[in-house]
């Protein structure tokens, strides 16, 4: 099983591990593409701070992120699972998983990134700022840039198992499973259910969405549940106490959609 996660905009600071080495990252087929993005990002941030902030969509208060990007070559690293923070990663709480669950997390979880393309949670990376929606002056849209290199390596990484796609739209644009692999892919939408005037109302809420996805993946990791296809995933999640409505694709070559309905955070 492969679980596709978005990164977090904020990153944990204070990395003290070995210096960045692109050759140490998983999915070595992405190394050349990573080198190109890293080189342009570092050059942009070192040359013109104001332009870099504009390109990266950073506020004045995040000016320090530009300087950090400019020093990425050789920057100290820590495991990606410790670098990414925020609601989803707080709920996932990788650091408190037992040994067997952590081993599964290392195999199952793949975090998408505007800078790295995709990394596994044990990959040593430094904190950085470069979202999937960024358009670099020379390389252009990173969402478009990553499609070819990711398309060349991810089908092999997915193998013949289930792909659980929990990415946000910006990172979903970087790679879309095709053909048979798409039919083994499940996307998840989290809906909050409320009773208003005796009638059920459902809505998509960002915080519910991120926290629920993190807890859901944590439960799968802890229980060692490894479904083979989207239908089995729906049943497995129901067995873990989730209310799940599964919608098979209307035609071949498209992913399943699972609606996870929650009433409280």
PDB file of C-alpha atoms in Angstrom:
ATOM      1  CA  UNK A   1       0.000   0.000   0.000  1.00  0.00           C
ATOM      2  CA  UNK A   2       1.136   3.536  -0.793  1.00  0.00           C
ATOM      3  CA  UNK A   3      -0.320   6.513   1.108  1.00  0.00           C
ATOM      4  CA  UNK A   4       0.140   9.879  -0.612  1.00  0.00           C
ATOM      5  CA  UNK A   5       0.285  12.836   1.791  1.00  0.00           C
ATOM      6  CA  UNK A   6       0.557  16.602   1.300  1.00  0.00           C
ATOM      7  CA  UNK A   7       3.417  18.362   3.074  1.00  0.00           C
ATOM      8  CA  UNK A   8       2.871  21.125   5.586  1.00  0.00           C
ATOM      9  CA  UNK A   9       3.589  24.775   4.829  1.00  0.00           C
ATOM     10  CA  UNK A  10       5.272  25.202   8.199  1.00  0.00           C
ATOM     11  CA  UNK A  11       8.333  23.080   8.977  1.00  0.00           C
ATOM     12  CA  UNK A  12       9.953  22.158  12.269  1.00  0.00           C
ATOM     13  CA  UNK A  13      13.158  24.123  12.826  1.00  0.00           C
ATOM     14  CA  UNK A  14      16.348  23.037  14.521  1.00  0.00           C
ATOM     15  CA  UNK A  15      17.637  20.308  12.210  1.00  0.00           C
ATOM     16  CA  UNK A  16      21.020  18.994  13.388  1.00  0.00           C
ATOM     17  CA  UNK A  17      21.513  15.866  11.286  1.00  0.00           C
ATOM     18  CA  UNK A  18      23.855  15.275   8.359  1.00  0.00           C
ATOM     19  CA  UNK A  19      24.100  17.836   5.566  1.00  0.00           C
ATOM     20  CA  UNK A  20      21.636  17.617   2.698  1.00  0.00           C
ATOM     21  CA  UNK A  21      22.603  14.882   0.232  1.00  0.00           C
ATOM     22  CA  UNK A  22      20.135  14.397  -2.608  1.00  0.00           C
ATOM     23  CA  UNK A  23      21.652  10.983  -3.235  1.00  0.00           C
ATOM     24  CA  UNK A  24      20.456   9.860   0.201  1.00  0.00           C
ATOM     25  CA  UNK A  25      16.776  10.391  -0.633  1.00  0.00           C
ATOM     26  CA  UNK A  26      14.359   7.669  -1.699  1.00  0.00           C
ATOM     27  CA  UNK A  27      13.153   7.433  -5.300  1.00  0.00           C
ATOM     28  CA  UNK A  28      16.554   8.092  -6.893  1.00  0.00           C
ATOM     29  CA  UNK A  29      14.891   8.475 -10.284  1.00  0.00           C
ATOM     30  CA  UNK A  30      13.903  11.968  -9.085  1.00  0.00           C
ATOM     31  CA  UNK A  31      17.460  13.099  -8.286  1.00  0.00           C
ATOM     32  CA  UNK A  32      18.076  15.091 -11.473  1.00  0.00           C
ATOM     33  CA  UNK A  33      14.722  16.881 -11.189  1.00  0.00           C
ATOM     34  CA  UNK A  34      15.403  17.632  -7.516  1.00  0.00           C
ATOM     35  CA  UNK A  35      18.802  19.089  -8.398  1.00  0.00           C
ATOM     36  CA  UNK A  36      17.216  21.442 -10.936  1.00  0.00           C
ATOM     37  CA  UNK A  37      14.519  22.738  -8.576  1.00  0.00           C
ATOM     38  CA  UNK A  38      16.955  23.088  -5.679  1.00  0.00           C
ATOM     39  CA  UNK A  39      19.467  24.989  -7.800  1.00  0.00           C
ATOM     40  CA  UNK A  40      16.902  27.488  -9.055  1.00  0.00           C
ATOM     41  CA  UNK A  41      15.307  27.964  -5.641  1.00  0.00           C
ATOM     42  CA  UNK A  42      18.652  28.619  -3.950  1.00  0.00           C
ATOM     43  CA  UNK A  43      19.749  31.016  -6.715  1.00  0.00           C
ATOM     44  CA  UNK A  44      16.460  32.921  -6.575  1.00  0.00           C
ATOM     45  CA  UNK A  45      16.550  33.308  -2.797  1.00  0.00           C
ATOM     46  CA  UNK A  46      20.227  34.279  -2.700  1.00  0.00           C
ATOM     47  CA  UNK A  47      19.939  36.885  -5.471  1.00  0.00           C
ATOM     48  CA  UNK A  48      16.800  38.898  -4.707  1.00  0.00           C
ATOM     49  CA  UNK A  49      14.956  38.543  -1.421  1.00  0.00           C
ATOM     50  CA  UNK A  50      11.940  40.610  -2.445  1.00  0.00           C
ATOM     51  CA  UNK A  51      11.473  38.783  -5.731  1.00  0.00           C
ATOM     52  CA  UNK A  52      11.859  35.454  -3.938  1.00  0.00           C
ATOM     53  CA  UNK A  53       9.148  36.397  -1.451  1.00  0.00           C
ATOM     54  CA  UNK A  54       6.847  37.345  -4.324  1.00  0.00           C
ATOM     55  CA  UNK A  55       7.496  34.104  -6.233  1.00  0.00           C
ATOM     56  CA  UNK A  56       7.077  31.951  -3.121  1.00  0.00           C
ATOM     57  CA  UNK A  57       4.022  33.836  -1.882  1.00  0.00           C
ATOM     58  CA  UNK A  58       5.584  34.746   1.455  1.00  0.00           C
ATOM     59  CA  UNK A  59       4.538  37.629   3.667  1.00  0.00           C
ATOM     60  CA  UNK A  60       6.940  40.170   5.141  1.00  0.00           C
ATOM     61  CA  UNK A  61       6.816  38.213   8.393  1.00  0.00           C
ATOM     62  CA  UNK A  62       8.211  35.146   6.618  1.00  0.00           C
ATOM     63  CA  UNK A  63      11.233  36.953   5.157  1.00  0.00           C
ATOM     64  CA  UNK A  64      13.508  34.653   7.155  1.00  0.00           C
ATOM     65  CA  UNK A  65      12.320  31.698   5.072  1.00  0.00           C
ATOM     66  CA  UNK A  66      14.068  33.209   2.038  1.00  0.00           C
ATOM     67  CA  UNK A  67      17.426  33.224   3.800  1.00  0.00           C
ATOM     68  CA  UNK A  68      16.877  29.647   4.918  1.00  0.00           C
ATOM     69  CA  UNK A  69      16.149  28.590   1.335  1.00  0.00           C
ATOM     70  CA  UNK A  70      19.304  30.333   0.123  1.00  0.00           C
ATOM     71  CA  UNK A  71      21.373  28.135   2.450  1.00  0.00           C
ATOM     72  CA  UNK A  72      19.794  24.785   1.523  1.00  0.00           C
ATOM     73  CA  UNK A  73      22.911  23.389  -0.151  1.00  0.00           C
ATOM     74  CA  UNK A  74      24.619  21.505   2.651  1.00  0.00           C
ATOM     75  CA  UNK A  75      21.976  22.487   5.235  1.00  0.00           C
ATOM     76  CA  UNK A  76      21.552  20.140   8.240  1.00  0.00           C
ATOM     77  CA  UNK A  77      18.706  17.659   7.940  1.00  0.00           C
ATOM     78  CA  UNK A  78      16.296  15.573   9.968  1.00  0.00           C
ATOM     79  CA  UNK A  79      13.857  12.823   8.908  1.00  0.00           C
ATOM     80  CA  UNK A  80      11.031  14.194   6.763  1.00  0.00           C
ATOM     81  CA  UNK A  81       8.486  12.783   9.220  1.00  0.00           C
ATOM     82  CA  UNK A  82       9.918  15.178  11.827  1.00  0.00           C
ATOM     83  CA  UNK A  83      10.208  18.173   9.497  1.00  0.00           C
ATOM     84  CA  UNK A  84       6.541  18.310   8.455  1.00  0.00           C
ATOM     85  CA  UNK A  85       4.177  19.691  11.091  1.00  0.00           C
ATOM     86  CA  UNK A  86       0.590  20.947  11.252  1.00  0.00           C
ATOM     87  CA  UNK A  87      -2.840  19.454  11.877  1.00  0.00           C
ATOM     88  CA  UNK A  88      -2.495  16.299   9.782  1.00  0.00           C
ATOM     89  CA  UNK A  89       0.958  15.455  11.130  1.00  0.00           C
ATOM     90  CA  UNK A  90      -0.042  16.263  14.716  1.00  0.00           C
ATOM     91  CA  UNK A  91      -2.903  13.782  14.383  1.00  0.00           C
ATOM     92  CA  UNK A  92      -0.668  11.208  12.721  1.00  0.00           C
ATOM     93  CA  UNK A  93       1.827  11.621  15.604  1.00  0.00           C
ATOM     94  CA  UNK A  94       4.540   9.457  14.064  1.00  0.00           C
ATOM     95  CA  UNK A  95       6.864   9.800  17.040  1.00  0.00           C
ATOM     96  CA  UNK A  96       4.564   7.843  19.368  1.00  0.00           C
ATOM     97  CA  UNK A  97       3.975   4.876  17.059  1.00  0.00           C
ATOM     98  CA  UNK A  98       5.369   1.502  18.076  1.00  0.00           C
ATOM     99  CA  UNK A  99       8.249  -0.147  16.161  1.00  0.00           C
ATOM    100  CA  UNK A 100       6.045  -2.218  13.830  1.00  0.00           C
ATOM    101  CA  UNK A 101       3.835   0.764  12.976  1.00  0.00           C
ATOM    102  CA  UNK A 102       6.879   2.977  12.352  1.00  0.00           C
ATOM    103  CA  UNK A 103       8.292   0.358  10.000  1.00  0.00           C
ATOM    104  CA  UNK A 104       5.022   0.325   8.082  1.00  0.00           C
ATOM    105  CA  UNK A 105       5.018   4.131   7.971  1.00  0.00           C
ATOM    106  CA  UNK A 106       8.460   4.063   6.387  1.00  0.00           C
ATOM    107  CA  UNK A 107       7.178   1.776   3.636  1.00  0.00           C
ATOM    108  CA  UNK A 108       3.684   3.187   3.102  1.00  0.00           C
ATOM    109  CA  UNK A 109       3.901   6.956   3.459  1.00  0.00           C
ATOM    110  CA  UNK A 110       5.003   9.237   0.653  1.00  0.00           C
ATOM    111  CA  UNK A 111       4.982  13.008   1.206  1.00  0.00           C
ATOM    112  CA  UNK A 112       4.678  15.211  -1.883  1.00  0.00           C
ATOM    113  CA  UNK A 113       6.747  18.383  -2.120  1.00  0.00           C
ATOM    114  CA  UNK A 114       7.256  21.253  -4.517  1.00  0.00           C
ATOM    115  CA  UNK A 115      11.008  20.985  -3.898  1.00  0.00           C
ATOM    116  CA  UNK A 116      11.679  17.242  -3.610  1.00  0.00           C
ATOM    117  CA  UNK A 117       8.843  15.838  -5.718  1.00  0.00           C
ATOM    118  CA  UNK A 118       8.063  13.159  -3.148  1.00  0.00           C
ATOM    119  CA  UNK A 119       9.946  11.757  -0.154  1.00  0.00           C
ATOM    120  CA  UNK A 120       9.504   8.962   2.341  1.00  0.00           C
ATOM    121  CA  UNK A 121       9.217   9.919   5.984  1.00  0.00           C
ATOM    122  CA  UNK A 122      12.673   8.646   6.850  1.00  0.00           C
ATOM    123  CA  UNK A 123      14.399  10.695   4.142  1.00  0.00           C
ATOM    124  CA  UNK A 124      16.803  13.308   5.576  1.00  0.00           C
ATOM    125  CA  UNK A 125      15.732  16.789   4.452  1.00  0.00           C
ATOM    126  CA  UNK A 126      16.237  20.318   5.805  1.00  0.00           C
ATOM    127  CA  UNK A 127      13.370  22.705   6.575  1.00  0.00           C
ATOM    128  CA  UNK A 128      12.476  24.718   3.453  1.00  0.00           C
ATOM    129  CA  UNK A 129       9.722  26.823   1.912  1.00  0.00           C
ATOM    130  CA  UNK A 130       8.515  25.982  -1.598  1.00  0.00           C
ATOM    131  CA  UNK A 131       4.908  24.907  -2.125  1.00  0.00           C
ATOM    132  CA  UNK A 132       3.584  22.828  -4.989  1.00  0.00           C
ATOM    133  CA  UNK A 133       1.732  25.851  -6.334  1.00  0.00           C
ATOM    134  CA  UNK A 134       4.919  27.897  -6.908  1.00  0.00           C
ATOM    135  CA  UNK A 135       5.923  28.995 -10.426  1.00  0.00           C
ATOM    136  CA  UNK A 136       9.702  29.391 -10.631  1.00  0.00           C
ATOM    137  CA  UNK A 137      11.024  31.859 -13.244  1.00  0.00           C
ATOM    138  CA  UNK A 138      12.950  29.269 -15.301  1.00  0.00           C
ATOM    139  CA  UNK A 139      11.232  25.941 -14.543  1.00  0.00           C
ATOM    140  CA  UNK A 140       7.692  27.321 -14.477  1.00  0.00           C
ATOM    141  CA  UNK A 141       4.826  25.721 -12.591  1.00  0.00           C
ATOM    142  CA  UNK A 142       6.130  23.062 -10.212  1.00  0.00           C
ATOM    143  CA  UNK A 143       2.820  21.237 -10.409  1.00  0.00           C
ATOM    144  CA  UNK A 144       3.416  20.768 -14.116  1.00  0.00           C
ATOM    145  CA  UNK A 145       7.202  20.325 -13.848  1.00  0.00           C
ATOM    146  CA  UNK A 146       6.946  17.269 -11.594  1.00  0.00           C
ATOM    147  CA  UNK A 147       4.414  15.337 -13.688  1.00  0.00           C
ATOM    148  CA  UNK A 148       6.925  13.654 -15.981  1.00  0.00           C
ATOM    149  CA  UNK A 149       9.576  12.640 -13.407  1.00  0.00           C
ATOM    150  CA  UNK A 150       6.961  11.464 -10.889  1.00  0.00           C
ATOM    151  CA  UNK A 151       5.086   9.619 -13.625  1.00  0.00           C
ATOM    152  CA  UNK A 152       8.285   7.730 -14.413  1.00  0.00           C
ATOM    153  CA  UNK A 153       8.955   6.474 -10.869  1.00  0.00           C
ATOM    154  CA  UNK A 154       5.715   6.281  -8.893  1.00  0.00           C
ATOM    155  CA  UNK A 155       3.963   3.431 -10.736  1.00  0.00           C
ATOM    156  CA  UNK A 156       6.882   1.179  -9.782  1.00  0.00           C
ATOM    157  CA  UNK A 157       6.798   2.461  -6.198  1.00  0.00           C
ATOM    158  CA  UNK A 158       3.071   1.691  -6.012  1.00  0.00           C
ATOM    159  CA  UNK A 159       3.505  -1.818  -7.389  1.00  0.00           C
ATOM    160  CA  UNK A 160       0.268  -3.786  -7.611  1.00  0.00           C
ATOM    161  CA  UNK A 161      -1.187  -2.556  -4.323  1.00  0.00           C
ATOM    162  CA  UNK A 162      -3.669   0.055  -3.135  1.00  0.00           C
ATOM    163  CA  UNK A 163      -2.898   3.774  -3.434  1.00  0.00           C
ATOM    164  CA  UNK A 164      -4.578   5.918  -0.774  1.00  0.00           C
ATOM    165  CA  UNK A 165      -4.434   9.481  -2.059  1.00  0.00           C
ATOM    166  CA  UNK A 166      -4.847  12.085   0.689  1.00  0.00           C
ATOM    167  CA  UNK A 167      -3.170  14.981  -1.122  1.00  0.00           C
ATOM    168  CA  UNK A 168      -4.572  18.484  -1.452  1.00  0.00           C
ATOM    169  CA  UNK A 169      -5.313  19.857  -4.931  1.00  0.00           C
ATOM    170  CA  UNK A 170      -1.944  21.572  -5.464  1.00  0.00           C
ATOM    171  CA  UNK A 171      -0.072  18.332  -4.847  1.00  0.00           C
ATOM    172  CA  UNK A 172      -2.617  16.161  -6.609  1.00  0.00           C
ATOM    173  CA  UNK A 173      -1.755  18.087  -9.782  1.00  0.00           C
ATOM    174  CA  UNK A 174       1.837  16.851  -9.614  1.00  0.00           C
ATOM    175  CA  UNK A 175       0.935  13.243 -10.432  1.00  0.00           C
ATOM    176  CA  UNK A 176      -2.283  11.419 -11.258  1.00  0.00           C
ATOM    177  CA  UNK A 177      -2.424   7.603 -11.309  1.00  0.00           C
ATOM    178  CA  UNK A 178      -3.505   6.220 -14.674  1.00  0.00           C
ATOM    179  CA  UNK A 179      -5.045   3.047 -16.066  1.00  0.00           C
ATOM    180  CA  UNK A 180      -5.163   0.030 -13.770  1.00  0.00           C
ATOM    181  CA  UNK A 181      -3.338   1.951 -11.046  1.00  0.00           C
ATOM    182  CA  UNK A 182      -6.083   4.591 -11.021  1.00  0.00           C
ATOM    183  CA  UNK A 183      -8.623   1.831 -10.419  1.00  0.00           C
ATOM    184  CA  UNK A 184      -6.619   0.794  -7.345  1.00  0.00           C
ATOM    185  CA  UNK A 185      -6.540   4.372  -6.040  1.00  0.00           C
ATOM    186  CA  UNK A 186      -8.901   5.821  -3.442  1.00  0.00           C
ATOM    187  CA  UNK A 187      -9.296   9.514  -2.686  1.00  0.00           C
ATOM    188  CA  UNK A 188     -10.881  10.615   0.578  1.00  0.00           C
ATOM    189  CA  UNK A 189     -13.248  13.468   1.328  1.00  0.00           C
ATOM    190  CA  UNK A 190     -14.048  14.245   4.975  1.00  0.00           C
ATOM    191  CA  UNK A 191     -17.530  15.593   5.621  1.00  0.00           C
ATOM    192  CA  UNK A 192     -18.846  17.035   8.861  1.00  0.00           C
ATOM    193  CA  UNK A 193     -22.411  15.966   9.589  1.00  0.00           C
ATOM    194  CA  UNK A 194     -24.647  18.253  11.662  1.00  0.00           C
ATOM    195  CA  UNK A 195     -28.337  18.164  12.443  1.00  0.00           C
ATOM    196  CA  UNK A 196     -29.945  21.542  11.738  1.00  0.00           C
ATOM    197  CA  UNK A 197     -33.662  21.865  12.304  1.00  0.00           C
ATOM    198  CA  UNK A 198     -34.031  18.100  12.322  1.00  0.00           C
ATOM    199  CA  UNK A 199     -32.283  17.772   8.944  1.00  0.00           C
ATOM    200  CA  UNK A 200     -28.766  16.443   8.380  1.00  0.00           C
ATOM    201  CA  UNK A 201     -26.409  18.983   6.829  1.00  0.00           C
ATOM    202  CA  UNK A 202     -22.993  17.964   5.503  1.00  0.00           C
ATOM    203  CA  UNK A 203     -20.080  20.240   4.761  1.00  0.00           C
ATOM    204  CA  UNK A 204     -16.374  20.020   3.999  1.00  0.00           C
ATOM    205  CA  UNK A 205     -14.302  21.569   6.784  1.00  0.00           C
ATOM    206  CA  UNK A 206     -10.533  21.947   6.402  1.00  0.00           C
ATOM    207  CA  UNK A 207      -9.558  21.300  10.016  1.00  0.00           C
ATOM    208  CA  UNK A 208     -11.792  18.205  10.253  1.00  0.00           C
ATOM    209  CA  UNK A 209     -10.360  17.039   6.960  1.00  0.00           C
ATOM    210  CA  UNK A 210      -6.708  17.199   7.990  1.00  0.00           C
ATOM    211  CA  UNK A 211      -7.130  15.851  11.505  1.00  0.00           C
ATOM    212  CA  UNK A 212      -9.357  12.987  10.400  1.00  0.00           C
ATOM    213  CA  UNK A 213      -6.970  11.950   7.635  1.00  0.00           C
ATOM    214  CA  UNK A 214      -4.059  11.936  10.078  1.00  0.00           C
ATOM    215  CA  UNK A 215      -5.949   9.845  12.622  1.00  0.00           C
ATOM    216  CA  UNK A 216      -7.209   7.499   9.940  1.00  0.00           C
ATOM    217  CA  UNK A 217      -3.695   6.779   8.645  1.00  0.00           C
ATOM    218  CA  UNK A 218      -2.434   6.366  12.210  1.00  0.00           C
ATOM    219  CA  UNK A 219      -5.141   3.764  12.878  1.00  0.00           C
ATOM    220  CA  UNK A 220      -4.208   1.820   9.736  1.00  0.00           C
ATOM    221  CA  UNK A 221      -0.529   1.908  10.712  1.00  0.00           C
ATOM    222  CA  UNK A 222      -1.158   0.808  14.298  1.00  0.00           C
ATOM    223  CA  UNK A 223      -3.473  -2.039  13.377  1.00  0.00           C
ATOM    224  CA  UNK A 224      -1.349  -3.177  10.447  1.00  0.00           C
ATOM    225  CA  UNK A 225      -4.371  -3.134   8.159  1.00  0.00           C
ATOM    226  CA  UNK A 226      -3.202  -3.318   4.537  1.00  0.00           C
ATOM    227  CA  UNK A 227      -6.211  -3.455   2.172  1.00  0.00           C
ATOM    228  CA  UNK A 228      -5.622  -4.605  -1.384  1.00  0.00           C
ATOM    229  CA  UNK A 229      -8.122  -2.327  -3.124  1.00  0.00           C
ATOM    230  CA  UNK A 230     -10.475   0.608  -2.406  1.00  0.00           C
ATOM    231  CA  UNK A 231     -13.440  -1.627  -1.519  1.00  0.00           C
ATOM    232  CA  UNK A 232     -11.342  -3.456   1.075  1.00  0.00           C
ATOM    233  CA  UNK A 233     -10.112  -0.101   2.385  1.00  0.00           C
ATOM    234  CA  UNK A 234     -13.686   1.074   2.946  1.00  0.00           C
ATOM    235  CA  UNK A 235     -14.454  -2.101   4.902  1.00  0.00           C
ATOM    236  CA  UNK A 236     -11.234  -1.802   6.899  1.00  0.00           C
ATOM    237  CA  UNK A 237     -12.023   1.783   7.892  1.00  0.00           C
ATOM    238  CA  UNK A 238     -15.524   0.791   8.958  1.00  0.00           C
ATOM    239  CA  UNK A 239     -13.931  -1.891  11.102  1.00  0.00           C
ATOM    240  CA  UNK A 240     -11.830   0.823  12.729  1.00  0.00           C
ATOM    241  CA  UNK A 241     -14.972   2.765  13.638  1.00  0.00           C
ATOM    242  CA  UNK A 242     -15.242   5.221  10.729  1.00  0.00           C
ATOM    243  CA  UNK A 243     -18.447   5.977   8.859  1.00  0.00           C
ATOM    244  CA  UNK A 244     -17.474   5.498   5.213  1.00  0.00           C
ATOM    245  CA  UNK A 245     -19.484   5.817   2.019  1.00  0.00           C
ATOM    246  CA  UNK A 246     -17.680   4.373  -1.006  1.00  0.00           C
ATOM    247  CA  UNK A 247     -18.306   5.528  -4.558  1.00  0.00           C
ATOM    248  CA  UNK A 248     -16.741   3.384  -7.334  1.00  0.00           C
ATOM    249  CA  UNK A 249     -15.671   5.243 -10.482  1.00  0.00           C
ATOM    250  CA  UNK A 250     -18.266   5.627 -13.224  1.00  0.00           C
ATOM    251  CA  UNK A 251     -15.705   4.432 -15.778  1.00  0.00           C
ATOM    252  CA  UNK A 252     -12.371   2.656 -15.888  1.00  0.00           C
ATOM    253  CA  UNK A 253      -9.139   4.513 -15.346  1.00  0.00           C
ATOM    254  CA  UNK A 254     -10.520   6.707 -12.567  1.00  0.00           C
ATOM    255  CA  UNK A 255     -10.061   6.509  -8.786  1.00  0.00           C
ATOM    256  CA  UNK A 256     -12.660   5.573  -6.176  1.00  0.00           C
ATOM    257  CA  UNK A 257     -13.924   8.252  -3.817  1.00  0.00           C
ATOM    258  CA  UNK A 258     -14.488   7.511  -0.168  1.00  0.00           C
ATOM    259  CA  UNK A 259     -16.536   9.917   1.945  1.00  0.00           C
ATOM    260  CA  UNK A 260     -15.630   9.742   5.626  1.00  0.00           C
ATOM    261  CA  UNK A 261     -18.417  11.305   7.685  1.00  0.00           C
ATOM    262  CA  UNK A 262     -17.592  12.768  11.096  1.00  0.00           C
ATOM    263  CA  UNK A 263     -19.706  14.584  13.658  1.00  0.00           C
ATOM    264  CA  UNK A 264     -16.992  16.002  15.899  1.00  0.00           C
ATOM    265  CA  UNK A 265     -13.258  16.613  15.864  1.00  0.00           C
TER     266      UNK A 265
END
